[in-house]
PDB file of C-alpha atoms and ligand atoms in Angstrom:
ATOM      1  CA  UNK A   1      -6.931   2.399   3.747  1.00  0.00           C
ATOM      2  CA  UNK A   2      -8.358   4.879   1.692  1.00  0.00           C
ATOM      3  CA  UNK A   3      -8.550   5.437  -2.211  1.00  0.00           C
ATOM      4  CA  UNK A   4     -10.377   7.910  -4.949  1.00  0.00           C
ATOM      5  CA  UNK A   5     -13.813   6.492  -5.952  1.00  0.00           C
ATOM      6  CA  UNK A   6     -16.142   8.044  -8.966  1.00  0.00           C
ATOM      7  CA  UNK A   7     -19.718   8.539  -7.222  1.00  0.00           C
ATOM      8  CA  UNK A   8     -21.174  10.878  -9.467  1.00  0.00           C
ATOM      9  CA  UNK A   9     -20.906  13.138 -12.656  1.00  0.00           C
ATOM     10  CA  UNK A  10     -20.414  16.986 -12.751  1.00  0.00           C
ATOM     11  CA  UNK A  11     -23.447  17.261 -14.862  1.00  0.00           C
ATOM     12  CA  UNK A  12     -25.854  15.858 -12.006  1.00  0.00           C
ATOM     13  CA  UNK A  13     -25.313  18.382  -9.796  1.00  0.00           C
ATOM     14  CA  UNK A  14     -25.810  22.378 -10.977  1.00  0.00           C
ATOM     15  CA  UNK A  15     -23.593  25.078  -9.569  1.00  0.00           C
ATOM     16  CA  UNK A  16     -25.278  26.000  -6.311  1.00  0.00           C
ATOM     17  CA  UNK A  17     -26.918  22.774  -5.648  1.00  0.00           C
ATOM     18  CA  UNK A  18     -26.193  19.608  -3.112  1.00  0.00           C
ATOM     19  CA  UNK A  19     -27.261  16.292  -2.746  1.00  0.00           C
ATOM     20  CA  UNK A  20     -27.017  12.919  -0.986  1.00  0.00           C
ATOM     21  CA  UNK A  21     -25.155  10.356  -2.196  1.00  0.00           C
ATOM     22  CA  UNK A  22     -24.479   6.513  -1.737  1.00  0.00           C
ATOM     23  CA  UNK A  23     -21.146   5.255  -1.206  1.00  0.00           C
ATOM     24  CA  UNK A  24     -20.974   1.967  -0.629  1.00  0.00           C
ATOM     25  CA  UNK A  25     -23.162   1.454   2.854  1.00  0.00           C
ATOM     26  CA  UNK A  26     -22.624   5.553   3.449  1.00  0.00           C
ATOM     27  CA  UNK A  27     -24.254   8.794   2.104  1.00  0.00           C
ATOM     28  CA  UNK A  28     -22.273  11.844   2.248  1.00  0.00           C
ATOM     29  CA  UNK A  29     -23.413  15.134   0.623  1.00  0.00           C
ATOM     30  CA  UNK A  30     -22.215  16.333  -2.577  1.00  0.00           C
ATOM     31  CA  UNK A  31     -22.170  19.997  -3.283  1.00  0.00           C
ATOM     32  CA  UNK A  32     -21.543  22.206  -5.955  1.00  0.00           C
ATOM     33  CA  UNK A  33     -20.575  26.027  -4.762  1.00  0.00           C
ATOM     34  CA  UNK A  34     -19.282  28.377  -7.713  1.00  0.00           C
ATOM     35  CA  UNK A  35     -18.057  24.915 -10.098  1.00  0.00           C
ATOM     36  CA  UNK A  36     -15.990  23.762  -6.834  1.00  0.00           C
ATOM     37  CA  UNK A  37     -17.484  20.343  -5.665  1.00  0.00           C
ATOM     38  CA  UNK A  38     -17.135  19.604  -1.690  1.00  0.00           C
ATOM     39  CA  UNK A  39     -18.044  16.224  -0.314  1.00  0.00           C
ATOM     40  CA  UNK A  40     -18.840  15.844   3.357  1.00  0.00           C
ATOM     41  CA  UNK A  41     -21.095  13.975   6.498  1.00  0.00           C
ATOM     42  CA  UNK A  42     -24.707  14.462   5.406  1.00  0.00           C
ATOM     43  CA  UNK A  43     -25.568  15.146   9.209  1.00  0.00           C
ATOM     44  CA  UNK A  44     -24.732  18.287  11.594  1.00  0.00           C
ATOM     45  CA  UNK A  45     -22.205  17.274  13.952  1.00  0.00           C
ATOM     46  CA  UNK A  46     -24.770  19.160  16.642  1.00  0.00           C
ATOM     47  CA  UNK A  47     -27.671  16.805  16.713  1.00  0.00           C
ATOM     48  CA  UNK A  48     -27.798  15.489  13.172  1.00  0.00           C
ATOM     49  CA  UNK A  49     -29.311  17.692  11.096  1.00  0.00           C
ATOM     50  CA  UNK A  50     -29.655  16.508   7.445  1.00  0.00           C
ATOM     51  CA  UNK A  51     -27.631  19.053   5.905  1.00  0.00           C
ATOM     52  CA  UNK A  52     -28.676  19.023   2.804  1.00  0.00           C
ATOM     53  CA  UNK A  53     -31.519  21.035   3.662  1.00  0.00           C
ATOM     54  CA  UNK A  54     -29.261  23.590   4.592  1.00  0.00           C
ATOM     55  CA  UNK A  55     -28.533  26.798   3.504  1.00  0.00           C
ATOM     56  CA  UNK A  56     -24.882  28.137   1.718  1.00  0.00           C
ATOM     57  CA  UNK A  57     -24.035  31.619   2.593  1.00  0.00           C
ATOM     58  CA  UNK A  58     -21.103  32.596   1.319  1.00  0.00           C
ATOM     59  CA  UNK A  59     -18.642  29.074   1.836  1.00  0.00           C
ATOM     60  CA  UNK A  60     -20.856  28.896   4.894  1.00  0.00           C
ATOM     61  CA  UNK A  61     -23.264  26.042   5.053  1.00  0.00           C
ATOM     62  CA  UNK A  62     -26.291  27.307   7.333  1.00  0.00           C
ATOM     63  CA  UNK A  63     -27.603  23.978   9.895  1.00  0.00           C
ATOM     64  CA  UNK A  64     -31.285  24.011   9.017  1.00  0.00           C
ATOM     65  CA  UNK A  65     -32.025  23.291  12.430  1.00  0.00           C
ATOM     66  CA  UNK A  66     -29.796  25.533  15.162  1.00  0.00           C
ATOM     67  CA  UNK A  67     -27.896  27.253  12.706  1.00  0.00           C
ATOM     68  CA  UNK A  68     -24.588  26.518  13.105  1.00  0.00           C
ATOM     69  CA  UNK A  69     -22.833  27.467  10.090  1.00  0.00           C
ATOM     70  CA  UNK A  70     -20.253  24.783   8.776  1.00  0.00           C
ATOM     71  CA  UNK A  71     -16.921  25.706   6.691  1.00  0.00           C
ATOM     72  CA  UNK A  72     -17.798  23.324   3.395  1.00  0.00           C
ATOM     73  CA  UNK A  73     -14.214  22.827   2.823  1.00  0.00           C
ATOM     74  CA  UNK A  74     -12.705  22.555   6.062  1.00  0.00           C
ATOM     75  CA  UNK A  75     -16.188  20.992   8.063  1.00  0.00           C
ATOM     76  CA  UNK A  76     -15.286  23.411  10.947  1.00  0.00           C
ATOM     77  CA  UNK A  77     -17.977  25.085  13.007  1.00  0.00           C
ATOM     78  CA  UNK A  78     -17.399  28.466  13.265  1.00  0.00           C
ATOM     79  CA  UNK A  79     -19.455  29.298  16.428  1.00  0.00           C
ATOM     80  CA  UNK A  80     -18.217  26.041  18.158  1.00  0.00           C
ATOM     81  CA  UNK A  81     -14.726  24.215  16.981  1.00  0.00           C
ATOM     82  CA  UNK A  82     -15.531  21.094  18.905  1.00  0.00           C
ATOM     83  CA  UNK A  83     -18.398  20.589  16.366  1.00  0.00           C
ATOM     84  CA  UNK A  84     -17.078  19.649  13.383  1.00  0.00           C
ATOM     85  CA  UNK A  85     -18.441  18.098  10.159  1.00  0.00           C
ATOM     86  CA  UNK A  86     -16.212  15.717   8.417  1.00  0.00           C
ATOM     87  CA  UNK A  87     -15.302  16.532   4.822  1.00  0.00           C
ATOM     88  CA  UNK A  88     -13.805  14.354   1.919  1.00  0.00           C
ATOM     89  CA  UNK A  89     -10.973  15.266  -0.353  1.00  0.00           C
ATOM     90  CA  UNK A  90     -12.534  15.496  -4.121  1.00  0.00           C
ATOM     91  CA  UNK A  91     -11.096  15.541  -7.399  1.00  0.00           C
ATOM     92  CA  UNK A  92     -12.950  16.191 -10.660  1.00  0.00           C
ATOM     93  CA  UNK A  93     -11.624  13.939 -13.338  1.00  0.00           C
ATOM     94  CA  UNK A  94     -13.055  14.792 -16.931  1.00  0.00           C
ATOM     95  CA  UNK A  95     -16.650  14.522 -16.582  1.00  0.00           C
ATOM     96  CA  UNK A  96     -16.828  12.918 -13.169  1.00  0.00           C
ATOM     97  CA  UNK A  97     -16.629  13.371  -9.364  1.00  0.00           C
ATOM     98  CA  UNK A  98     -13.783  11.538  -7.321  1.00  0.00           C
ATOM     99  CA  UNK A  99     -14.221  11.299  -3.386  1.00  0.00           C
ATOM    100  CA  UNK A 100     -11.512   9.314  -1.223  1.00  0.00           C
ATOM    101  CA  UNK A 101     -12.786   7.343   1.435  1.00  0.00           C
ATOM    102  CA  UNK A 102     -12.092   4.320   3.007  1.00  0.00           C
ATOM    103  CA  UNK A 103     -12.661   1.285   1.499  1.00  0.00           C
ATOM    104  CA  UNK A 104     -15.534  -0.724   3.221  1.00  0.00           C
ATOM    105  CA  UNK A 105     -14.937  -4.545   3.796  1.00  0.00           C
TER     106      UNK A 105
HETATM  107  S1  LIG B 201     -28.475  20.113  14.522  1.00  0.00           S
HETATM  108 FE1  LIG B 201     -27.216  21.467  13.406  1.00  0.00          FE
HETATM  109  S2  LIG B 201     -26.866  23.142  14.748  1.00  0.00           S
HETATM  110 FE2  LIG B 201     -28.122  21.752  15.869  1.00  0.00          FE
END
């Protein structure tokens, strides 16, 4: 089952910026790309890249590692479909940031 959880404010992260977060026993990565807020897996779905390090091109987040470049809404790799980077549905409610997830026992 999965539901909306607050795990962090607007203000913490700038316009153009990402970071790691902790969701219960999780970390996904937060980013902010032109005021829209993304949420997905911290690690390339190649060999596990932390992400975060990585560089947005236009929507495109650049692997720091290979370079695979990763649709931040969608997760999809656009030079191999098979690889693909799970993503979170967020909402921004008032002043904070809304992920859903599943709910961890
Ligand atoms: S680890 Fe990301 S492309 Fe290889």
């Amino acid at each position: 089952m999965t539901a909306y959880q607050p795990i962090a404010k607007t203000a913490d992260l700038p316009e153009g910026k990402g970071k790691v977060v902790k969701v219960g026993r999780r970390q996904i990565l937060l980013m902010n790309i032109d005021g829209r807020f993304y949420a997905l897996d911290r690690f390339c779905a190649h060999r596990a890249a932390p992400l975060v390090q990585g560089e947005v091109i236009d929507g495109q987040l650049l692997c720091p590692w290979h370079g695979n470049t990763f649709d931040v809404a969608t997760g999809r790799c656009l030079a191999n479909p098979e690889e693909e980077v799970r993503t979170y549905p967020v909402e921004v409610r008032g002043e904070e940031i809304w992920v859903e997830m599943e709910h961890e026992p």
